[in-house]
Tab-separated table of C-alpha atoms in Angstrom:
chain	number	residue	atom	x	y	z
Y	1	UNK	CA	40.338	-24.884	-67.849
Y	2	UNK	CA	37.157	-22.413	-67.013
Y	3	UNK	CA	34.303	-24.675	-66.409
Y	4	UNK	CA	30.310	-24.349	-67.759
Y	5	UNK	CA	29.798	-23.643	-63.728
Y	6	UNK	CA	32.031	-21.130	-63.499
Y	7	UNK	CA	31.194	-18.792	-66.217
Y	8	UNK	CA	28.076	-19.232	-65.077
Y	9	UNK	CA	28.697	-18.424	-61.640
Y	10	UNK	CA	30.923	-15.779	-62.713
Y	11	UNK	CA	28.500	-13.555	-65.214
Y	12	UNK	CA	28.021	-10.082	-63.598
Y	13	UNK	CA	24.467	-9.688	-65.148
Y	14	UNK	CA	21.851	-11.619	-63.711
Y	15	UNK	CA	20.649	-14.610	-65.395
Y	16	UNK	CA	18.059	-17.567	-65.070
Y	17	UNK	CA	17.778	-21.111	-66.896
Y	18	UNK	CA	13.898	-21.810	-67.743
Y	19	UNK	CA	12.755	-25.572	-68.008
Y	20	UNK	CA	9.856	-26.390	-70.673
Y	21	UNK	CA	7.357	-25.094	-67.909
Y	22	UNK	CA	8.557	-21.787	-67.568
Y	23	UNK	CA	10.012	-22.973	-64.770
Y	24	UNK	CA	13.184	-21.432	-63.186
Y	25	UNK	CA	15.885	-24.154	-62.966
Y	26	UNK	CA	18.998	-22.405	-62.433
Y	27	UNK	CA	20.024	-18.702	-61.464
Y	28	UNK	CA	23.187	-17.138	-60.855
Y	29	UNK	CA	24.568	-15.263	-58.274
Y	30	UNK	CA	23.867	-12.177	-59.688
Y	31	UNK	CA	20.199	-13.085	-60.259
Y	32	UNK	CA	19.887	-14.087	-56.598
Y	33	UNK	CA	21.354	-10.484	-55.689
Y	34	UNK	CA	19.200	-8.563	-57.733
Y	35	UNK	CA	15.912	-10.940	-56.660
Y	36	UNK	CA	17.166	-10.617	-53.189
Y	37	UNK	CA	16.016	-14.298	-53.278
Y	38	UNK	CA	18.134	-17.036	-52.179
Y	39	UNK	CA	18.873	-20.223	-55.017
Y	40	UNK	CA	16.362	-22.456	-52.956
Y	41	UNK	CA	13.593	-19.969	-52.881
Y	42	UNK	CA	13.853	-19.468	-56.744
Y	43	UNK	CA	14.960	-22.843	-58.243
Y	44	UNK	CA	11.429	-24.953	-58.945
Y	45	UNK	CA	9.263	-21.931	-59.170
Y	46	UNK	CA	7.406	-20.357	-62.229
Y	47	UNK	CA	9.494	-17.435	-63.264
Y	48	UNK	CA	6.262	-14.923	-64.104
Y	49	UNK	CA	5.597	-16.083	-60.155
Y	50	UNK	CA	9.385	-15.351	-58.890
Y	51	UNK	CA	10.216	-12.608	-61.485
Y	52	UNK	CA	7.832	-9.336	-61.283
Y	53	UNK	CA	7.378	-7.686	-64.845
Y	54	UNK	CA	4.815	-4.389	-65.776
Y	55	UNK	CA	4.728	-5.773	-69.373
Y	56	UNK	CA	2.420	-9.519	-69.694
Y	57	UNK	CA	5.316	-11.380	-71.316
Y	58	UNK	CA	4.205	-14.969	-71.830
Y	59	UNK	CA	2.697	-15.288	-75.169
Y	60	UNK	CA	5.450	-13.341	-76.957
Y	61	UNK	CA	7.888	-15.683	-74.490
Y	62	UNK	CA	6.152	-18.892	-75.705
Y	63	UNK	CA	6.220	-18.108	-79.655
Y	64	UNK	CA	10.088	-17.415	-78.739
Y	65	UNK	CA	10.397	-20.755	-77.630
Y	66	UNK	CA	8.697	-22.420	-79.956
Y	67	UNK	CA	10.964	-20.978	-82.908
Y	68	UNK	CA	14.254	-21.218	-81.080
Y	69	UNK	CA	14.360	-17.391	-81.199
Y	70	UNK	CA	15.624	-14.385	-78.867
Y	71	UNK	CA	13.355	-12.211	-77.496
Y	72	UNK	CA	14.509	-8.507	-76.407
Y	73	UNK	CA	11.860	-6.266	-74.032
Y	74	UNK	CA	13.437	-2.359	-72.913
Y	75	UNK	CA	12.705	-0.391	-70.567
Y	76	UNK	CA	10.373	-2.904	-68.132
Y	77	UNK	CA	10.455	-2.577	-64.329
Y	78	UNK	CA	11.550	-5.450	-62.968
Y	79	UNK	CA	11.441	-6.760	-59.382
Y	80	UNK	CA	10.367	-9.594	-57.021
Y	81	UNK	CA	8.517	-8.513	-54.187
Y	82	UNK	CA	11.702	-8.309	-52.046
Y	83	UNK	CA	12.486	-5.230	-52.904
Y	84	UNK	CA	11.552	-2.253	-55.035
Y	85	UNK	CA	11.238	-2.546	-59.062
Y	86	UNK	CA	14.086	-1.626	-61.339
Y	87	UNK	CA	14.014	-0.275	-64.730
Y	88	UNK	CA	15.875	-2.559	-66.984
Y	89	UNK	CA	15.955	-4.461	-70.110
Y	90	UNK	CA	15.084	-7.775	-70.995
Y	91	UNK	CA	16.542	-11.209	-73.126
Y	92	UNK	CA	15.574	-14.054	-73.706
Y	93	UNK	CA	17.485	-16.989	-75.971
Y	94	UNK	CA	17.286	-20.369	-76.300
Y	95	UNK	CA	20.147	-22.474	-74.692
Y	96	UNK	CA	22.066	-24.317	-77.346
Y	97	UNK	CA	21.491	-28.462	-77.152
Y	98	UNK	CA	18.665	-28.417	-75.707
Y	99	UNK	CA	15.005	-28.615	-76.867
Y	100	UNK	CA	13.180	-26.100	-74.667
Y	101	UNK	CA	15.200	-24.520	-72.024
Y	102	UNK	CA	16.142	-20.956	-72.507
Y	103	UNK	CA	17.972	-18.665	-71.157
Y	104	UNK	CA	16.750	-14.797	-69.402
Y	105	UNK	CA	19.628	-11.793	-69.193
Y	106	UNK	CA	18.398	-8.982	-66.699
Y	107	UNK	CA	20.475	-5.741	-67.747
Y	108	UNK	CA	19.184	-2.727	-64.938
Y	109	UNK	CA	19.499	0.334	-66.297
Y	110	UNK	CA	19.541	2.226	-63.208
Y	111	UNK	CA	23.387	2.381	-62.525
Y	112	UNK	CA	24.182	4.275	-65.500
Y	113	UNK	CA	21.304	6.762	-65.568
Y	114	UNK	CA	21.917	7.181	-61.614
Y	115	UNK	CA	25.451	7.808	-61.247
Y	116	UNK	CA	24.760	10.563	-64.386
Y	117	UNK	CA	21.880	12.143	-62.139
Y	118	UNK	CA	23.664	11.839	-58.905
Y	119	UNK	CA	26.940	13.858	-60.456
Y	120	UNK	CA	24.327	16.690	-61.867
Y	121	UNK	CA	22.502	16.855	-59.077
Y	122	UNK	CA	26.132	17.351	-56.999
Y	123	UNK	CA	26.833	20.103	-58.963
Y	124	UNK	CA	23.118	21.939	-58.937
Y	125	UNK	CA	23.199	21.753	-55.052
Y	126	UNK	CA	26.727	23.216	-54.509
Y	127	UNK	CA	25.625	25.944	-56.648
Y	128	UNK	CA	22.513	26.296	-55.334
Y	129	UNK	CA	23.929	26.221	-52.049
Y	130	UNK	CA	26.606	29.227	-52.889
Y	131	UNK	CA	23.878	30.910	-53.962
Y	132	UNK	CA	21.194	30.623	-51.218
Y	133	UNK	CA	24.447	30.767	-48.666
Y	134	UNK	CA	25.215	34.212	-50.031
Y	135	UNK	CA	21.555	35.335	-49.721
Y	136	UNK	CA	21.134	34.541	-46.490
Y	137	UNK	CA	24.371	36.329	-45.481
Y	138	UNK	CA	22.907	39.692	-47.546
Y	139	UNK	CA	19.213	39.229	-46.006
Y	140	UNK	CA	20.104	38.922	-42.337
Y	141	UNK	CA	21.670	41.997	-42.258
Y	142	UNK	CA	18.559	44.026	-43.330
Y	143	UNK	CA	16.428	41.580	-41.030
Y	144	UNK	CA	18.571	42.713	-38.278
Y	145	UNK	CA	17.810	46.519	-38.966
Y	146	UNK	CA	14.188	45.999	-39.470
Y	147	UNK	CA	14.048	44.398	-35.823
Y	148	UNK	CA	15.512	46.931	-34.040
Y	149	UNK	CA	13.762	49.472	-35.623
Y	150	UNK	CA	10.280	48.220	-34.745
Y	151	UNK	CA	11.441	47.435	-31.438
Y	152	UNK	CA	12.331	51.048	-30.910
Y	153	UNK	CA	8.807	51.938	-32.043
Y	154	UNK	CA	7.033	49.782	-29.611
Y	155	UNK	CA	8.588	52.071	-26.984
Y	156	UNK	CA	6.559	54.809	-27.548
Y	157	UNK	CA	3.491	52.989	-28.458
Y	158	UNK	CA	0.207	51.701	-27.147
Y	159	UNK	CA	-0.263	48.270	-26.126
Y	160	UNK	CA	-2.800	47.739	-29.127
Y	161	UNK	CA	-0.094	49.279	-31.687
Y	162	UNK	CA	2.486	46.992	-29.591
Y	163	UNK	CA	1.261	43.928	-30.748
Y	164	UNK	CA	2.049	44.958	-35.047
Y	165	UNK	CA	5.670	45.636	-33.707
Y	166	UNK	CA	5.628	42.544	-31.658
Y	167	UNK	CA	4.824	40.504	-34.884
Y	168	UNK	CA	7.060	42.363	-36.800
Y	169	UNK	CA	9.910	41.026	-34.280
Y	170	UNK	CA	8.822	37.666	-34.160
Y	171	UNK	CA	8.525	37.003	-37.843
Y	172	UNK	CA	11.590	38.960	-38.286
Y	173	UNK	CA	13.504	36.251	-36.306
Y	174	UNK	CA	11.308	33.384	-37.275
Y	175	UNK	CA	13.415	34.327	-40.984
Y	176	UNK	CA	16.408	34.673	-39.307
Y	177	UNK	CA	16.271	31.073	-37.866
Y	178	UNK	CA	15.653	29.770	-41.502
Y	179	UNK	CA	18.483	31.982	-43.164
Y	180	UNK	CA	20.799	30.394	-40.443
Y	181	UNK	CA	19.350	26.967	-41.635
Y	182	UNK	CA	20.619	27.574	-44.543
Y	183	UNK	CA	24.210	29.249	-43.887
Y	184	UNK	CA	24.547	26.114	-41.607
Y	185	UNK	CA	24.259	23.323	-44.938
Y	186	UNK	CA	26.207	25.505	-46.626
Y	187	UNK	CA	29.108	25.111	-44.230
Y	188	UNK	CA	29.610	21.769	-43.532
Y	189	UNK	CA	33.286	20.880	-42.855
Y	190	UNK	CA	35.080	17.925	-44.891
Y	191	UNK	CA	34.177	14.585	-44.022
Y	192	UNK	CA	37.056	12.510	-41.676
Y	193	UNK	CA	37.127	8.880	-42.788
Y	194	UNK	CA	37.811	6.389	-40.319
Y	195	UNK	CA	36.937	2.582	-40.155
Y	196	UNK	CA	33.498	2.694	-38.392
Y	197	UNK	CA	31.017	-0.221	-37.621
Y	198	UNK	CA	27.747	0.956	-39.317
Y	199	UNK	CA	25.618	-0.763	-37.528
Y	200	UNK	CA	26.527	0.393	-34.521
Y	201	UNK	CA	25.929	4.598	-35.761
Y	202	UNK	CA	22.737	3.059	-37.466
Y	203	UNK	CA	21.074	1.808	-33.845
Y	204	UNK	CA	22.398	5.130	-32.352
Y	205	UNK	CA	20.248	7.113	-35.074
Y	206	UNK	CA	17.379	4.391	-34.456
Y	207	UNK	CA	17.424	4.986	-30.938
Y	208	UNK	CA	17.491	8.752	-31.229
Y	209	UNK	CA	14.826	8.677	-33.775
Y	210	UNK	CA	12.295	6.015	-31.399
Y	211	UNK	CA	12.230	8.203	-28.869
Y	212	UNK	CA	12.185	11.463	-30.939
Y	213	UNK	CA	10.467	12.383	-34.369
Y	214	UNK	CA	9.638	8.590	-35.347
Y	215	UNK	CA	8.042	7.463	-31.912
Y	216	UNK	CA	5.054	7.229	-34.032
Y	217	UNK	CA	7.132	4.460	-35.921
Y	218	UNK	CA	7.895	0.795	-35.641
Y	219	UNK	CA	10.876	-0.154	-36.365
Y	220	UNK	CA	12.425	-3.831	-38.008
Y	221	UNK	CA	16.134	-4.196	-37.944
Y	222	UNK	CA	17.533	-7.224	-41.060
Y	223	UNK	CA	21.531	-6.764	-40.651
Y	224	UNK	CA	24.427	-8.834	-42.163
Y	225	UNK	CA	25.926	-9.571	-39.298
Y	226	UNK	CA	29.271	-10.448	-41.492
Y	227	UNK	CA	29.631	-6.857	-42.830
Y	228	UNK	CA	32.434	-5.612	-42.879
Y	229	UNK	CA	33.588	-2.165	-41.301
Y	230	UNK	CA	33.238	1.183	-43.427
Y	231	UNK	CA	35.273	4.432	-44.285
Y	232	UNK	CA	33.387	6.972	-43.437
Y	233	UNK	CA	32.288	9.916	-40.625
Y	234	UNK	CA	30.578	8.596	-37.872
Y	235	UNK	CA	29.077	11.878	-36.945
Y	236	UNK	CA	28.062	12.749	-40.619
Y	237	UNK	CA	27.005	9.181	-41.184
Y	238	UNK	CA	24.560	8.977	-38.196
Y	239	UNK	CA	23.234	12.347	-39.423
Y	240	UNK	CA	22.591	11.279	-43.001
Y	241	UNK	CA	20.887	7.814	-41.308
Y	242	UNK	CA	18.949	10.307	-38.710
Y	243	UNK	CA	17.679	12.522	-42.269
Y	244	UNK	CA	16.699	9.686	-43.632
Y	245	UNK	CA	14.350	7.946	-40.763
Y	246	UNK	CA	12.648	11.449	-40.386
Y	247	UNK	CA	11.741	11.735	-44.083
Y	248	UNK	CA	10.758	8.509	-43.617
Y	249	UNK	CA	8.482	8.994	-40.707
Y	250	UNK	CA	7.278	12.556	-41.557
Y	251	UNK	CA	5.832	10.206	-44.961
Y	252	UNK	CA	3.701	8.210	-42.297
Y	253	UNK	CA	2.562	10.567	-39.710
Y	254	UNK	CA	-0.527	8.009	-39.202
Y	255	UNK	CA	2.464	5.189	-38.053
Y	256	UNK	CA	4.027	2.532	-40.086
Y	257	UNK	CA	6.871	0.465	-40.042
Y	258	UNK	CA	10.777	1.544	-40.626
Y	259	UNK	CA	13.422	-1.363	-42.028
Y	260	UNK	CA	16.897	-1.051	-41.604
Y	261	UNK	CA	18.805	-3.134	-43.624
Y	262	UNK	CA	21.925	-3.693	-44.386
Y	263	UNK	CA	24.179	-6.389	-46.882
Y	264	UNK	CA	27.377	-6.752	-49.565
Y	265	UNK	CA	27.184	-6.068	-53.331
Y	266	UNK	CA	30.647	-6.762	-54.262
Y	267	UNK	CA	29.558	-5.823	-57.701
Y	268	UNK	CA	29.335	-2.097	-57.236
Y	269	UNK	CA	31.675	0.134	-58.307
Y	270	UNK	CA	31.699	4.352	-59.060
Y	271	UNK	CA	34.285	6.372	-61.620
Y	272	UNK	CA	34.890	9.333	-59.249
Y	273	UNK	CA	36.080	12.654	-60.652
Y	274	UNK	CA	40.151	11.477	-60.477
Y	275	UNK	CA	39.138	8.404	-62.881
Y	276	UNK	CA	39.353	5.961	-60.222
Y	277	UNK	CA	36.780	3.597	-60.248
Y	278	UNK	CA	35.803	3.119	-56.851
Y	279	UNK	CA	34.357	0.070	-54.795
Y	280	UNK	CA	31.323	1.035	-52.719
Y	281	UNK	CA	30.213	-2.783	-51.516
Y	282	UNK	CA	28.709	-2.086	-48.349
Y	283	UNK	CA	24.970	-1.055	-48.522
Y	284	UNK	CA	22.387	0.220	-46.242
Y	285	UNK	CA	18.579	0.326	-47.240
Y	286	UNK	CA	15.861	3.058	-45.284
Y	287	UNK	CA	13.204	1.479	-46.326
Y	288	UNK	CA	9.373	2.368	-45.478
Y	289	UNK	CA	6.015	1.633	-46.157
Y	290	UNK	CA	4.413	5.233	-46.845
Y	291	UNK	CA	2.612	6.551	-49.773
Y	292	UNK	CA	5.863	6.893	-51.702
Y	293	UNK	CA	7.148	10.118	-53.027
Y	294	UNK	CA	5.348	12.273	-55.201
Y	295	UNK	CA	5.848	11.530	-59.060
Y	296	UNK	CA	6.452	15.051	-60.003
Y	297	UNK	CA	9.549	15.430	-57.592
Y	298	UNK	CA	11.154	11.944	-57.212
Y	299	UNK	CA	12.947	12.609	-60.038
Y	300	UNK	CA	14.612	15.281	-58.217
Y	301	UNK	CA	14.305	14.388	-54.506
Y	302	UNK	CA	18.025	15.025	-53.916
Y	303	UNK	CA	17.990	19.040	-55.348
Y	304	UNK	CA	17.817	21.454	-52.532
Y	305	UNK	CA	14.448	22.879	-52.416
Y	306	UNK	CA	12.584	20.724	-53.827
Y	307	UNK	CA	10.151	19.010	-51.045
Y	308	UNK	CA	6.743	16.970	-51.115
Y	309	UNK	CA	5.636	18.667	-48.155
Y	310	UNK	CA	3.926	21.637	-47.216
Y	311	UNK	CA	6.162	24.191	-45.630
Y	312	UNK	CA	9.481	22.113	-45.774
Y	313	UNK	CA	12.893	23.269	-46.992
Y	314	UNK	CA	13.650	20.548	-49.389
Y	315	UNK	CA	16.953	20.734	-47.229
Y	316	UNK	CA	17.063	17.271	-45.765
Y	317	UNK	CA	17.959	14.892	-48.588
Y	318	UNK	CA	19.959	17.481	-50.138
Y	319	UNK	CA	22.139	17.489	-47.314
Y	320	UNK	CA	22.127	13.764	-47.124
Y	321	UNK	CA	23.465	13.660	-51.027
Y	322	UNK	CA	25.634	16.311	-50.582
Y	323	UNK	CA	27.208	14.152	-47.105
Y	324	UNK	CA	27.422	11.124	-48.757
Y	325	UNK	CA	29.315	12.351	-52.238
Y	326	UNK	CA	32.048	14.563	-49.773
Y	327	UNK	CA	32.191	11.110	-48.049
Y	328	UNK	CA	32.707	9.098	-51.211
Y	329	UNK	CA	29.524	7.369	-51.386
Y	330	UNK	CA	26.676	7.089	-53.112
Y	331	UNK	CA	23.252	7.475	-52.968
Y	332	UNK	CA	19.588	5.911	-54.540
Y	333	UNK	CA	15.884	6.251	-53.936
Y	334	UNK	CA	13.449	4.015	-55.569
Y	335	UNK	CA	9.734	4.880	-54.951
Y	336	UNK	CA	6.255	3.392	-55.219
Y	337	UNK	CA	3.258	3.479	-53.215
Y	338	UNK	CA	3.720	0.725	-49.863
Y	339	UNK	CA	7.517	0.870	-50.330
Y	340	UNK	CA	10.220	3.250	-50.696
Y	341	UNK	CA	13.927	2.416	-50.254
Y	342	UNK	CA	16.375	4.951	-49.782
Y	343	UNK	CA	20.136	2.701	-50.135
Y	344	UNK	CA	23.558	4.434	-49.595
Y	345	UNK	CA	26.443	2.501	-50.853
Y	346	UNK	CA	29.251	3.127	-49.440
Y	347	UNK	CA	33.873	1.806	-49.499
Y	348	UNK	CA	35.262	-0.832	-47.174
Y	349	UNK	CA	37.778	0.417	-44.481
Y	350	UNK	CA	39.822	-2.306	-45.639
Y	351	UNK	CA	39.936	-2.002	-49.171
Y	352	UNK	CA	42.477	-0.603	-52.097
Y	353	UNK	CA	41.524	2.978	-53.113
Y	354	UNK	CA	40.401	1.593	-56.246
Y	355	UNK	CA	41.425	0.814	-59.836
Y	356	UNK	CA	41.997	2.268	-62.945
């Protein structure tokens, strides 16, 4: 027979069990997982203390208790201080045979709305990319005439007149280095999965990082050392990992700190395009303590072009997206001023394919 303990242990939506003090007296795994805060940490502790909410909640929580009635809040962000809010809805019910305790469902939205954006998004960057792929090809040609010609006419001219063709030149290449930028994401070969330890390609993009582009940077390392090996590219993993630390330290050119984390969400799965629903447990967070991105792009932070800084591509995360779908993955950002967490999920080495 199924016990009280293990339904309760077994819900996949995370739940808590609130004494007469709004006190949290019980939480479930899920609830720990979403929190990212252990049983011990949580049990004991006023939930409004534990349990992070943009909506004040207590009055319209107390007249709830005090008439043995559900409460429902939508669309709240909800967090803990351990990592970034999610947007998600809220219930809360009284537990039957007892005089005060009730119960509180957290239901995240994010997964649904994400996995819609992330497949849209897929199919706006391979299009874009066809498109800015094809351009490139049809601009460099005409780039290459135009340089020859004007270095033809610096033959015959005077050093003053030497230096217009001399700029002509240089911005004339200075295009074709971009154009090649582009031709270059556009051509990425197919990813070849093999069982890989990711921490070890995360500390080789750490490394190369720390003594590159985020020297500026310190850098905090929180792996589970338990995790077990991925299928994925090495080489295209490491450069998604190596995308993701520069955005991160091009956000906090004055210094700041990088974390690197890693754990398990058993609970995460993806319907890919062949109706397989896919397990991506393993999880790595780039997480940083910038400004956060700006609210009129994070929306859209994974579309190619679209960039928060002056004079960039909007090439970087695109590619990372891009990488990580080819690779079977999956990719998040959540934002906010202090803390930004970039997470790709991604399939055991060791696991089924999936089910139906």
């Amino acid at each position: 027979m199924i016990t009280d303990e293990a339904l309760w242990s077994s819900l996949p939506t995370p739940a808590l069990l609130l004494d007469g003090n709004d006190c949290i007296t019980q939480s479930n795994p899920a609830a720990e997982a979403f929190l990212n805060l252990s049983t011990k940490s949580l049990n004991g502790q006023v939930v409004w203390e534990k349990v992070l909410i943009d909506s004040p909640l207590e009055r319209p929580f107390e007249r709830a208790r005090a008439q043995r009635t559900s409460l429902f809040i939508n669309d709240v962000f909800v967090g803990s201080g351990m990592r970034a809010p999610q947007h998600c809805n809220l219930q809360f019910s009284p537990l039957q045979g007892t005089d005060d305790v009730m119960i509180m469902i957290i239901s995240p939205q994010q997964i649904v709305s994400r996995l819609v954006q992330n497949s849209v998004t897929g199919k706006a960057a391979r299009s874009a990319i066809g498109m800015a792929e094809m351009l490139a090809h049809e601009i460099k040609n005409p780039l290459a005439g135009i340089t020859g010609a004007a270095q033809l006419l610096s033959m015959g001219l005077t050093p003053e007149d030497q230096e217009l063709t001399d700029l002509i030149v240089a911005e004339s290449r200075r295009i074709v280095k971009l154009l090649e930028q582009v031709e270059q994401f556009g051509n990425l070969r197919q990813p070849d999965r093999k069982s890989i330890n990711i921490h070890d390609t995360l500390d080789r993009a750490r490394q190369s990082a720390a003594v590159g582009f985020a020297a500026h940077m310190m850098f905090v390392t929180d792996y589970d050392p338990s995790l077990p090996r991925a299928l994925a590219d090495s080489d295209q993993l490491q450069q998604i990992f190596q995308n993701l630390i520069k955005n991160a330290a091009e956000a906090n050119r004055d210094g700041g700190k990088i974390t690197l984390r890693t754990f398990y969400d058993a609970s995460l799965r993806v319907l890919q395009a062949d109706g397989i629903h896919a397990r991506l447990p393993l999880q790595i967070e780039v997480i940083d303590d910038g400004p956060g991105l700006p609210p009129d792009i994070a929306a859209n932070v994974f579309e190619p072009f679209v960039s928060g800084r002056e004079n960039g591509t909007g090439l970087g995360l695109a590619l990372v997206s891009k990488l990580i779908q080819d690779g079977g993955g999956w990719v998040t950002v959540d934002s906010a001023p202090g803390r930004t967490v970039f997470r790709i999920s991604l399939p055991r080495a060791d696991q089924d394919d999936g089910d139906d």
